[in-house]
PDB file of C-alpha atoms and ligand atoms in Angstrom:
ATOM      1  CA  UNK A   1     274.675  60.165  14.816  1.00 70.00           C
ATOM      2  CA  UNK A   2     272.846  57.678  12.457  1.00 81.00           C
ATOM      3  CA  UNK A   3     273.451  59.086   8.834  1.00 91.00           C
ATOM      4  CA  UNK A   4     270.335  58.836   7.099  1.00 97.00           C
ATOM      5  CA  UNK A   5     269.928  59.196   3.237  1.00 97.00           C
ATOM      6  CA  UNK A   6     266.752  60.561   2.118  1.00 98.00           C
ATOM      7  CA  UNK A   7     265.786  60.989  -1.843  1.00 98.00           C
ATOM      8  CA  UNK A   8     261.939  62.233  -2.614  1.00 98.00           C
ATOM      9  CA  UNK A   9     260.950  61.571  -6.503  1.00 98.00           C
ATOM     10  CA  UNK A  10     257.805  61.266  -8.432  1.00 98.00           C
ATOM     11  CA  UNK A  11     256.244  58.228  -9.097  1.00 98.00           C
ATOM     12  CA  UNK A  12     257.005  57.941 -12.491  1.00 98.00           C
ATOM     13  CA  UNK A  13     257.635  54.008 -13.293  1.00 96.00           C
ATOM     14  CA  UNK A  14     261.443  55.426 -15.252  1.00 96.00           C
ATOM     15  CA  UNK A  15     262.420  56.193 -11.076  1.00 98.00           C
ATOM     16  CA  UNK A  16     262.142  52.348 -10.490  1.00 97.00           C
ATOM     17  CA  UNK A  17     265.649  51.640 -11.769  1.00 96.00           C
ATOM     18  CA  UNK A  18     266.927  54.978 -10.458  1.00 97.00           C
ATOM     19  CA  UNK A  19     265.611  54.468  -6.977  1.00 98.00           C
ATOM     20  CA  UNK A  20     267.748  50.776  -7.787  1.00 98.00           C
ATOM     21  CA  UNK A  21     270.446  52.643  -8.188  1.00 97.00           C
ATOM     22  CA  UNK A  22     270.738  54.713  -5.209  1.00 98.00           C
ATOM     23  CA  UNK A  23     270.230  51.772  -3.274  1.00 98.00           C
ATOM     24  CA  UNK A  24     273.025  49.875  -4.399  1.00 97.00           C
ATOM     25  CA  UNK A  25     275.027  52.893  -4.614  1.00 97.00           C
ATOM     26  CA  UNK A  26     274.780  53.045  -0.348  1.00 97.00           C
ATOM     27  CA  UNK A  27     275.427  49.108  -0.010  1.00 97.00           C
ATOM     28  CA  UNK A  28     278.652  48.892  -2.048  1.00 95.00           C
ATOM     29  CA  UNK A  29     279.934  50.698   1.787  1.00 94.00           C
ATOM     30  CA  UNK A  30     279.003  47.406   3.509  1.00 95.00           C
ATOM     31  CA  UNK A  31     280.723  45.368   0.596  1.00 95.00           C
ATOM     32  CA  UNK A  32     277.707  43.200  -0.095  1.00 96.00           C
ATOM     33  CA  UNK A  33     278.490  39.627  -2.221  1.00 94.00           C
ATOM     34  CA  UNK A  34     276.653  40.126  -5.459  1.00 93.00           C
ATOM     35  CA  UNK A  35     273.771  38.040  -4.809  1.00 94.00           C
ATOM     36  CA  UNK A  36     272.788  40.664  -1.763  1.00 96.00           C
ATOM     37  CA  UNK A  37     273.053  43.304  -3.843  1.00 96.00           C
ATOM     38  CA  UNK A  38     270.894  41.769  -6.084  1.00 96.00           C
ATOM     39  CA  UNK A  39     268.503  40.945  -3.495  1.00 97.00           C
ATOM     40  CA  UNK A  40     268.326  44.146  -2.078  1.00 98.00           C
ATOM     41  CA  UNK A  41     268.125  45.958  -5.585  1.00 98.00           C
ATOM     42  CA  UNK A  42     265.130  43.136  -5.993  1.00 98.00           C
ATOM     43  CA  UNK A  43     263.459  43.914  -2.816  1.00 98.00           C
ATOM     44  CA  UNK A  44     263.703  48.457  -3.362  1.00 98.00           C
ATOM     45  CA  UNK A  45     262.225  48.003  -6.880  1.00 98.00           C
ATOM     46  CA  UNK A  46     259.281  45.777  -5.636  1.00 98.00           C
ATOM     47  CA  UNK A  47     258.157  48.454  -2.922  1.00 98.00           C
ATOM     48  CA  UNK A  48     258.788  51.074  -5.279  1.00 98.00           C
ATOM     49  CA  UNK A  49     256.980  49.733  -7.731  1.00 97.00           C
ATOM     50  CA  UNK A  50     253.612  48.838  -5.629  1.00 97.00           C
ATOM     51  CA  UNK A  51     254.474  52.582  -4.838  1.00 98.00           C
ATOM     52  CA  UNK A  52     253.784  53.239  -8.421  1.00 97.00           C
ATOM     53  CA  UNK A  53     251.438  51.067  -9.327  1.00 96.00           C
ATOM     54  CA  UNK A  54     249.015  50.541  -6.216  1.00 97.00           C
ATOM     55  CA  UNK A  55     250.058  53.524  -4.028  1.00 98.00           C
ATOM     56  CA  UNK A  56     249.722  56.160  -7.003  1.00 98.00           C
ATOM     57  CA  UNK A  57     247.364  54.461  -9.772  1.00 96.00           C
ATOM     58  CA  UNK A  58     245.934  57.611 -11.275  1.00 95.00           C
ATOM     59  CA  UNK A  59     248.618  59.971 -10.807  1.00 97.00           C
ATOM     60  CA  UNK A  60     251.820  61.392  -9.966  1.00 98.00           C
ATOM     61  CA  UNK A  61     253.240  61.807  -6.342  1.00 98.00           C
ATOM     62  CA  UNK A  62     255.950  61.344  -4.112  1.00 98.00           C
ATOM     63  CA  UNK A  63     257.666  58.598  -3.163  1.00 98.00           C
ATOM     64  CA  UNK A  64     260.488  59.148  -0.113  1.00 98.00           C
ATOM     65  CA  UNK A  65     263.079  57.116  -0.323  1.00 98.00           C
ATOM     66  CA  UNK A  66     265.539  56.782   2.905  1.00 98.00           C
ATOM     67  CA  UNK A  67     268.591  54.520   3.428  1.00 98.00           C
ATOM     68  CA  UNK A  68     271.022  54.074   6.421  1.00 98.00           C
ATOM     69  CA  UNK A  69     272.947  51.321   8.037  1.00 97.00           C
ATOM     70  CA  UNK A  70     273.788  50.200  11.786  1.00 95.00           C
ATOM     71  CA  UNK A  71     276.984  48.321  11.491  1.00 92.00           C
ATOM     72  CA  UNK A  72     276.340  45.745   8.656  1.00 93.00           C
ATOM     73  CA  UNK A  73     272.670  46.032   8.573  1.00 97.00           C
ATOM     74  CA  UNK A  74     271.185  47.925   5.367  1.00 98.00           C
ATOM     75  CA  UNK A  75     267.825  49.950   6.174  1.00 98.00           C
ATOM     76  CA  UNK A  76     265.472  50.815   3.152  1.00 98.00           C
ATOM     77  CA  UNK A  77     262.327  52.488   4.036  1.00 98.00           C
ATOM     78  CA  UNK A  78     259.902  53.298   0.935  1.00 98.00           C
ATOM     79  CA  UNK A  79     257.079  55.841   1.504  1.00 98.00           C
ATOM     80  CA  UNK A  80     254.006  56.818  -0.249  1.00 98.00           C
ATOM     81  CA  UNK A  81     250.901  59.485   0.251  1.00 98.00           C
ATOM     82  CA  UNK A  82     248.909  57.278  -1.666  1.00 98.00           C
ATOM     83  CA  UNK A  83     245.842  54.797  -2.052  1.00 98.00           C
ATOM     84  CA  UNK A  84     247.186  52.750   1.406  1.00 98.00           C
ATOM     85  CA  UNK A  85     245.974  49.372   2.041  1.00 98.00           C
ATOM     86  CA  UNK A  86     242.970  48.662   3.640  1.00 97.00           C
ATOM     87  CA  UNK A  87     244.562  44.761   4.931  1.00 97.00           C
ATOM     88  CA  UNK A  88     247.975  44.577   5.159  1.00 98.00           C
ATOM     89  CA  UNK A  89     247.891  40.843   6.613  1.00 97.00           C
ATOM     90  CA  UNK A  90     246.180  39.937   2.993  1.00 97.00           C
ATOM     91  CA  UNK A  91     248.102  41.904   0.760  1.00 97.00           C
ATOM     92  CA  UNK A  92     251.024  40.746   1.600  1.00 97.00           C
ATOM     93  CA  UNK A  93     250.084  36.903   1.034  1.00 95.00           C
ATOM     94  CA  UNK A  94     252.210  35.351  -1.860  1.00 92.00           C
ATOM     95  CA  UNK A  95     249.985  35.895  -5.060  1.00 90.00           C
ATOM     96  CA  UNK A  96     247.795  38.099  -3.561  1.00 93.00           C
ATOM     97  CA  UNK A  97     247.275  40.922  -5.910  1.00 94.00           C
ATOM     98  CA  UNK A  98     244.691  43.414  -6.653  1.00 92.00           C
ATOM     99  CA  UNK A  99     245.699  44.013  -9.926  1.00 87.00           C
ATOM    100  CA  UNK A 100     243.269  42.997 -13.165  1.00 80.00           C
ATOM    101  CA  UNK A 101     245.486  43.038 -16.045  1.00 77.00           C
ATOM    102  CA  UNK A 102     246.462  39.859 -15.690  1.00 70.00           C
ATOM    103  CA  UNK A 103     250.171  41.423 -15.781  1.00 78.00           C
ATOM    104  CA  UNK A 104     251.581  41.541 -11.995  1.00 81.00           C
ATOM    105  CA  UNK A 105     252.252  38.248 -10.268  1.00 86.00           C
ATOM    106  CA  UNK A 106     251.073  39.247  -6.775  1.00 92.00           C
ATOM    107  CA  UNK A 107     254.586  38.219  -5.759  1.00 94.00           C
ATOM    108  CA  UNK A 108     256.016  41.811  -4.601  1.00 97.00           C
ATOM    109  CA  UNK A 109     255.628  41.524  -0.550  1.00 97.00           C
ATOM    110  CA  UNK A 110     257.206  37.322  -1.265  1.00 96.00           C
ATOM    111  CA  UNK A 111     260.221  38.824  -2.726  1.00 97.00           C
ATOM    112  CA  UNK A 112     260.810  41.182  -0.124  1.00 98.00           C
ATOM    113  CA  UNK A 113     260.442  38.773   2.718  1.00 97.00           C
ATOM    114  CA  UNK A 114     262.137  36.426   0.850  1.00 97.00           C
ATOM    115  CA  UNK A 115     265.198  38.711   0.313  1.00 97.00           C
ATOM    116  CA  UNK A 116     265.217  40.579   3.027  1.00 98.00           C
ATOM    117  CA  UNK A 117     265.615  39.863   6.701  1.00 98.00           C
ATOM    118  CA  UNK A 118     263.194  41.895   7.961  1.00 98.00           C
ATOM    119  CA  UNK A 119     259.733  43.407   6.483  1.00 98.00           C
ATOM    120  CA  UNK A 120     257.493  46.007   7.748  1.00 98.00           C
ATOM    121  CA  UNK A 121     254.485  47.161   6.367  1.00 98.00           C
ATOM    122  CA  UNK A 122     252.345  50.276   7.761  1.00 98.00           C
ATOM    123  CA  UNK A 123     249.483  51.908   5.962  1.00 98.00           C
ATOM    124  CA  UNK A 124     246.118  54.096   6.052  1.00 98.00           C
ATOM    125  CA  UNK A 125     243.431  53.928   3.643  1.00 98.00           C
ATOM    126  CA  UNK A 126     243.648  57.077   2.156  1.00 97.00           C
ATOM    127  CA  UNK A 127     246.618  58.275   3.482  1.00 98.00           C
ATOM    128  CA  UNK A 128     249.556  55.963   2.230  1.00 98.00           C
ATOM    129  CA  UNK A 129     252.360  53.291   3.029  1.00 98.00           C
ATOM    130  CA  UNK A 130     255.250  52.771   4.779  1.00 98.00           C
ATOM    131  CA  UNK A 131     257.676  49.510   3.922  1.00 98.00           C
ATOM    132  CA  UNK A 132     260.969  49.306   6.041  1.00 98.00           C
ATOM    133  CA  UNK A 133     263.030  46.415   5.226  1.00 98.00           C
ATOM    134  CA  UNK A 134     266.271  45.710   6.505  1.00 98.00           C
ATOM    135  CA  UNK A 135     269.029  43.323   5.530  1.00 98.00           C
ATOM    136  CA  UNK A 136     272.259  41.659   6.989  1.00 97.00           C
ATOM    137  CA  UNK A 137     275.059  41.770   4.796  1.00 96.00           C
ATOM    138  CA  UNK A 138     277.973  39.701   5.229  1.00 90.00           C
ATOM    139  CA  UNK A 139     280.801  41.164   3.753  1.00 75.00           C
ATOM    140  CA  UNK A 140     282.094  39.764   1.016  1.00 71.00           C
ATOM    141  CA  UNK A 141     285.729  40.092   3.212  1.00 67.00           C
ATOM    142  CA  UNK A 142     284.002  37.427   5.196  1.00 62.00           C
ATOM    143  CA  UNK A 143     283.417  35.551   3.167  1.00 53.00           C
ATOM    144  CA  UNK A 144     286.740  34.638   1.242  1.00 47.00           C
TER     145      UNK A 144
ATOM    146  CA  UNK B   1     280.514  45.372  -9.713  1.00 42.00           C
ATOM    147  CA  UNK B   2     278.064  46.865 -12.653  1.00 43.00           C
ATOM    148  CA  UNK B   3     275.200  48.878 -10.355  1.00 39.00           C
ATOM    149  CA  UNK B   4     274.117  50.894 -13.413  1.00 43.00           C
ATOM    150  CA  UNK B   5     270.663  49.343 -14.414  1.00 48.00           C
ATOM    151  CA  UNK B   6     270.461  48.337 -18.108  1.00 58.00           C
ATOM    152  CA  UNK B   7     267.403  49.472 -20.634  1.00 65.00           C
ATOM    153  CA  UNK B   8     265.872  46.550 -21.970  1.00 67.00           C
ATOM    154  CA  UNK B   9     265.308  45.535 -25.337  1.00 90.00           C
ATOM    155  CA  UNK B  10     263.759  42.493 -27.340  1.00 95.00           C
ATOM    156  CA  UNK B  11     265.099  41.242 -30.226  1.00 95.00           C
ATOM    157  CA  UNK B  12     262.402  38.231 -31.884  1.00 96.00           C
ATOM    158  CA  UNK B  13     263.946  35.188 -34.222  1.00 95.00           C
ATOM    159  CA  UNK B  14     260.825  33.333 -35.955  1.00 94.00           C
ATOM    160  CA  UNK B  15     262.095  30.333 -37.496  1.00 91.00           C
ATOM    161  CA  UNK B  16     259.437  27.359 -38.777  1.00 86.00           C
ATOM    162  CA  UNK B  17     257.204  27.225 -35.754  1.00 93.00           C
ATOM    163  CA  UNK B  18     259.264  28.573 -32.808  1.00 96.00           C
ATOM    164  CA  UNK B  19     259.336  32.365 -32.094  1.00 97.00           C
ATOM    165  CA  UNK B  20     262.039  33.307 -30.072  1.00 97.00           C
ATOM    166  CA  UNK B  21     262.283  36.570 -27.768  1.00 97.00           C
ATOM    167  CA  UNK B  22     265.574  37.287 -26.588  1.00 97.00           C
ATOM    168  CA  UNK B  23     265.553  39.972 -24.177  1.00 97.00           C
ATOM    169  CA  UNK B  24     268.209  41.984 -22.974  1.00 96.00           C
ATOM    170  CA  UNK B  25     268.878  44.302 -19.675  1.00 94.00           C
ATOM    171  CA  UNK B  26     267.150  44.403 -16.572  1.00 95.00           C
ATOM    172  CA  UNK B  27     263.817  43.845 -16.249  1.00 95.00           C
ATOM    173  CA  UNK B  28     261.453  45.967 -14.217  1.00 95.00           C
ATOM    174  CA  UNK B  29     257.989  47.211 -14.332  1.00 94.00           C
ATOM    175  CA  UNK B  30     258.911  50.028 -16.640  1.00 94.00           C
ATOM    176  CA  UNK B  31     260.394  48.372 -19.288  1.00 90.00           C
ATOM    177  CA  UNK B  32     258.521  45.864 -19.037  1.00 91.00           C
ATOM    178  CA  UNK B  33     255.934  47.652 -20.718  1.00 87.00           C
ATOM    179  CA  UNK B  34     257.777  47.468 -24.291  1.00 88.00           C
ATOM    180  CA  UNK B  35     258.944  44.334 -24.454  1.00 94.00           C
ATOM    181  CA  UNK B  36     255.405  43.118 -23.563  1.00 94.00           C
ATOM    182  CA  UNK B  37     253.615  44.754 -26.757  1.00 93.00           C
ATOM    183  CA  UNK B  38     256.771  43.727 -29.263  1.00 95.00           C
ATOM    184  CA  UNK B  39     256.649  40.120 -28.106  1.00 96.00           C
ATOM    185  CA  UNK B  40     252.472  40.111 -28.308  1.00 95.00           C
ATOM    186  CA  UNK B  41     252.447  41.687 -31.202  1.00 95.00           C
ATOM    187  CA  UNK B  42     255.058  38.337 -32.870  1.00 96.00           C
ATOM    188  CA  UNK B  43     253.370  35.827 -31.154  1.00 96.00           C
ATOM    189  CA  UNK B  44     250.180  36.859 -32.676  1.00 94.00           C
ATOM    190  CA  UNK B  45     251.132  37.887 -36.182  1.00 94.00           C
ATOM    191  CA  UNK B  46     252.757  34.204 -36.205  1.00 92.00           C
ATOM    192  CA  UNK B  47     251.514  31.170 -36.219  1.00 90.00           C
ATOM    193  CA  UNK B  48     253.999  29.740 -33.788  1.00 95.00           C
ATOM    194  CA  UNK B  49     253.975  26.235 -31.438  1.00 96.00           C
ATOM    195  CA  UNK B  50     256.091  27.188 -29.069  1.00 96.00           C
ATOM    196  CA  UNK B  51     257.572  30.565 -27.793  1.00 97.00           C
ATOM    197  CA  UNK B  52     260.526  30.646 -26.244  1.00 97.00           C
ATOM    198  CA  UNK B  53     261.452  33.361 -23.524  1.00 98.00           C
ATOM    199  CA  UNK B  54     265.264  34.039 -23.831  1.00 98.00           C
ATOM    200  CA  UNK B  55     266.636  35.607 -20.746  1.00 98.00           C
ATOM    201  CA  UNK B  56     270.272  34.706 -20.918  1.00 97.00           C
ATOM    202  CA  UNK B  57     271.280  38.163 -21.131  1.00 96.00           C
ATOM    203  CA  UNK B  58     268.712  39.588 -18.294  1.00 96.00           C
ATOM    204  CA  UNK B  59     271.714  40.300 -15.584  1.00 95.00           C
ATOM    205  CA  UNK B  60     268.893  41.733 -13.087  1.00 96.00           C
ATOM    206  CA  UNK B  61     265.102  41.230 -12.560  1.00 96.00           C
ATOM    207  CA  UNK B  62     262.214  41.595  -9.936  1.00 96.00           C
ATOM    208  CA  UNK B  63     258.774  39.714  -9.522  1.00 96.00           C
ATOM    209  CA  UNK B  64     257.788  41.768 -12.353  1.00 95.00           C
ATOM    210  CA  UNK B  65     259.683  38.898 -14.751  1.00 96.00           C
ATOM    211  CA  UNK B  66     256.777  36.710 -13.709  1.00 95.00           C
ATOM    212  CA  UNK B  67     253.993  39.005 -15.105  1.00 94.00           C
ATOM    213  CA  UNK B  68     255.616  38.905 -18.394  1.00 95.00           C
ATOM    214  CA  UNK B  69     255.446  35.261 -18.066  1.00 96.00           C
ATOM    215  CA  UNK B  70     252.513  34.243 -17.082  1.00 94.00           C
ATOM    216  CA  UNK B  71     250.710  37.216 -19.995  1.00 94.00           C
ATOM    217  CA  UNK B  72     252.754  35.639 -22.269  1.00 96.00           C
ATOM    218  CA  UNK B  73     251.329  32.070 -21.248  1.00 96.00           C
ATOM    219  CA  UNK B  74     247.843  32.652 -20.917  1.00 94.00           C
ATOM    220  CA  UNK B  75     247.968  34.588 -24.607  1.00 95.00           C
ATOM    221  CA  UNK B  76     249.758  30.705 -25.924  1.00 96.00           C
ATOM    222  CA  UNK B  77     247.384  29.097 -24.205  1.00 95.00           C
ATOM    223  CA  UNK B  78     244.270  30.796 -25.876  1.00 95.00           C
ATOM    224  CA  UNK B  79     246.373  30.193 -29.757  1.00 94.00           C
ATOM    225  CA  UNK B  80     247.380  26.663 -28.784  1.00 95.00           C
ATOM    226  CA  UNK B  81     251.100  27.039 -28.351  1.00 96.00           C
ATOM    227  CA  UNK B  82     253.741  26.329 -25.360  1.00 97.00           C
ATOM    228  CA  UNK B  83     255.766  28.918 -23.517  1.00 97.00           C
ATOM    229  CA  UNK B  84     259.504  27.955 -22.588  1.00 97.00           C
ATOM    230  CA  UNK B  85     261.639  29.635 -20.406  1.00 98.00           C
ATOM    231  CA  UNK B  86     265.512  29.448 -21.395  1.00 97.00           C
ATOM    232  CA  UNK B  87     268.949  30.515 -19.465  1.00 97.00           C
ATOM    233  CA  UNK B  88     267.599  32.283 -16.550  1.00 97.00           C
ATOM    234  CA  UNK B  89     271.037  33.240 -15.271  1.00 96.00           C
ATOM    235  CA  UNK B  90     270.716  31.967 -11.579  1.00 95.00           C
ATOM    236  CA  UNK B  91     270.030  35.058  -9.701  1.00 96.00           C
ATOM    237  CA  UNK B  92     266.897  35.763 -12.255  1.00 97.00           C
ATOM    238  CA  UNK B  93     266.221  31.729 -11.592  1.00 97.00           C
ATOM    239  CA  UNK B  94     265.955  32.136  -7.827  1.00 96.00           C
ATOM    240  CA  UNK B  95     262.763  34.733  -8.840  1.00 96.00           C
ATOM    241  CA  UNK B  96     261.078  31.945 -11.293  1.00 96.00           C
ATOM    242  CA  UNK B  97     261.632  29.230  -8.034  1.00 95.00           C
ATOM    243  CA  UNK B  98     259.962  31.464  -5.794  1.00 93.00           C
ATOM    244  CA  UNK B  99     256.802  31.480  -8.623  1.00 92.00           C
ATOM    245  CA  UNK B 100     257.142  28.360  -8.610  1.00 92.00           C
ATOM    246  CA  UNK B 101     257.429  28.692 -12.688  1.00 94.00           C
ATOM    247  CA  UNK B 102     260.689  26.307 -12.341  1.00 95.00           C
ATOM    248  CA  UNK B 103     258.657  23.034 -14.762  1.00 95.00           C
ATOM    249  CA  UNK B 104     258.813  26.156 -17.076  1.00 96.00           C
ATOM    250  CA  UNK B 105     262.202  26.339 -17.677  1.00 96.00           C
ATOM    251  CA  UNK B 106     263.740  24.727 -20.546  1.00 94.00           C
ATOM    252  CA  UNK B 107     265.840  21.530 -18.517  1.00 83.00           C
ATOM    253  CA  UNK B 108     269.382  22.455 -20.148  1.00 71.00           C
ATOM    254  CA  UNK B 109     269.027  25.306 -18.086  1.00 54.00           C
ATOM    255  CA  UNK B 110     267.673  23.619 -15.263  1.00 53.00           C
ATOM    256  CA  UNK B 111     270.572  20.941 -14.880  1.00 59.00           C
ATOM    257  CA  UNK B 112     273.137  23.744 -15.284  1.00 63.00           C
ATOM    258  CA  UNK B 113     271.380  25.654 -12.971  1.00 61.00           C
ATOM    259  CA  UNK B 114     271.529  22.813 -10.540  1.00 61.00           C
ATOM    260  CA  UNK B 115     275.429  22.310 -11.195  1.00 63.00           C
ATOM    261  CA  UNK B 116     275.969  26.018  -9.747  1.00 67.00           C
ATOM    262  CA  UNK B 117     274.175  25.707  -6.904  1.00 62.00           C
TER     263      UNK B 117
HETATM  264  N1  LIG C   1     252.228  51.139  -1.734  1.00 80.47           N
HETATM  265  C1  LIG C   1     251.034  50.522  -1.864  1.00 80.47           C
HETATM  266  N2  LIG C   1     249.880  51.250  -1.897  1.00 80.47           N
HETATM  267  C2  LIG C   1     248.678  50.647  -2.033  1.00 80.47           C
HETATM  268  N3  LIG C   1     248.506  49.297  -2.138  1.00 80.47           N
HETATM  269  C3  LIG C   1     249.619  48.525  -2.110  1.00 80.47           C
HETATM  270  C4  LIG C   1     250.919  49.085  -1.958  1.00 80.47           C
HETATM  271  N4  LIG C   1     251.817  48.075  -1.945  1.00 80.47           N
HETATM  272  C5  LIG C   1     251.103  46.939  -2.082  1.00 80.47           C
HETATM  273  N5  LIG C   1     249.782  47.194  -2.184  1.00 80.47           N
HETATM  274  C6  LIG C   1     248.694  46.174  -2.303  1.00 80.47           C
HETATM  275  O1  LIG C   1     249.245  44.896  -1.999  1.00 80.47           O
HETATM  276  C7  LIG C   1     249.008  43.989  -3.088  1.00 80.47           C
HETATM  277  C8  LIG C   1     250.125  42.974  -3.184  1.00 80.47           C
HETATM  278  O2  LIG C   1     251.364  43.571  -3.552  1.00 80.47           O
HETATM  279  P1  LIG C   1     252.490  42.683  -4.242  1.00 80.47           P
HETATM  280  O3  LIG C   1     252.761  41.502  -3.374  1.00 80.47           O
HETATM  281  O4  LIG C   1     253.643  43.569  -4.549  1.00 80.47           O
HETATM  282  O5  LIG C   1     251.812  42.154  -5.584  1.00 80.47           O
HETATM  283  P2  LIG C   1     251.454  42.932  -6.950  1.00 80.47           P
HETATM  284  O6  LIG C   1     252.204  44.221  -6.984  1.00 80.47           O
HETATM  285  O7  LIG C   1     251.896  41.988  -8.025  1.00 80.47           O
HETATM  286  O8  LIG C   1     249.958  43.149  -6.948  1.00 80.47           O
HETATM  287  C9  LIG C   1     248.836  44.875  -4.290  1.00 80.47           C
HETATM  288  O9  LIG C   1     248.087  44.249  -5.311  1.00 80.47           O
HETATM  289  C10 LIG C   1     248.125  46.095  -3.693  1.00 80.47           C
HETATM  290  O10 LIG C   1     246.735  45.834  -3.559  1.00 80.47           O
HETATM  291 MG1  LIG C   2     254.111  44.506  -6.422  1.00 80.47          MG
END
């Protein structure tokens, strides 16, 4: 049976570094180097964040977060009951970026593909997002 | 392996013309928000040239590293002074390359960056 963790918390931007945490909490089982860690800790915050920031802008609401594995590939999915995206193929173009404060990079949906093997983006106008990523770790076993 | 995420802080060293923020512990969206204000708030109650962006002792960081960058440039750019970018530990420097923010980093950094790699 395919043991999947799943944590639901409000979208308050202090859950960022806890949602982080849980993550990296389930990889430590597949004995990731550091540098995956860090990638995958990199790629969690940046969905949880748009989460936060685009999914949620003018209030509170639940983000699910669920992680699992099949053999030594890590599974993050990242779901919202927010905003949604009315064009996923444009939103997730490096620098693309609908925010105005001059403050966010557009750079989110480039670090996940970057760091991650695998990206995948459904959402609904109106009725939220869903971003599974996955990632290959090579243990660090391997690797000595 | 440290997996416990760090709160960040800012700590700013004004010294003739060069303001420098050293920040500490991961940076995210959320904390982001404080360090932001504290280093605005130097940088425009100086009258520094250049501004220098300490992040030797960020262990962790997402894209959001590059927002506090690029505010912090376009505010020096409107008072006339230069943003540098200095010890990006390499993991945080593989986030500025993606930017494509790398001229930005101070080149000690960069050649010791290269070395590692
Ligand atoms: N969960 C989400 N809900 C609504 N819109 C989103 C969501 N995630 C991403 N977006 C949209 O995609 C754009 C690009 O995201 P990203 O690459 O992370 O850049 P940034 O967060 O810096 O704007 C955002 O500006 C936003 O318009
Ligand atoms: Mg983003």
């Amino acid at each position: 049976m395919k043991e999947v963790i799943k944590i639901t918390f409000p979208s308050y931007s202090r859950n960022e570094s806890f949602a982080r945490g849980a993550v990296s909490a389930y990889a430590i089982r597949l004995d990731p180097t550091l540098e995956e860690l860090n990638d995958v800790k990199a790629a969690v915050s940046e969905a949880v964040t748009n989460s936060v920031v685009h999914g949620y802008p003018d209030r509170i609401g639940i983000i699910e977060l669920s992680i699992w594995s099949e053999k030594n590939v890590l599974y993050i999915r990242v779901k919202d009951k927010g905003l949604g995206i009315a064009d996923v193929e444009q939103a997730m173009q490096p620098l693309f970026t609908t925010a105005t404060d001059g403050e966010r990079a557009g750079l989110g949906f480039a670090v996940m593909e970057d760091f991650c093997d695998n990206v995948s983006v459904k959402s609904a106008v109106g009725k939220g997002t869903v971003v599974t990523l996955s990632k290959k770790i090579k243990s660090r076993a391997n690797n000595i | 392996m440290n997996t416990g995420s760090k709160l960040s802080r800012v700590e700013i060293n004004l010294s003739d013309k060069t303001l420098t923020a050293v920040i500490s512990g991961d940076v995210d969206h959320h904390n982001l928000q404080d360090i932001r204000g504290k280093i605005d708030y130097a940088i425009e109650t100086s009258s520094a040239r250049n501004i220098i962006l300490d992040l030797s002792a960020v262990p962790f960081c997402d894209s959001s590293v590059i927002g506090l960058i690029l505010g912090r440039k376009r505010l020096a750019d409107r008072l006339g002074a230069a943003v540098i970018i200095r010890a990006p530990n390499p993991y945080v420097m593989k986030i500025i390359k993606l930017s494509g923010l790398s001229d930005m980093v101070e080149q000690a950094a960069k050649q010791a960056e290269q070395l590692a790699s």
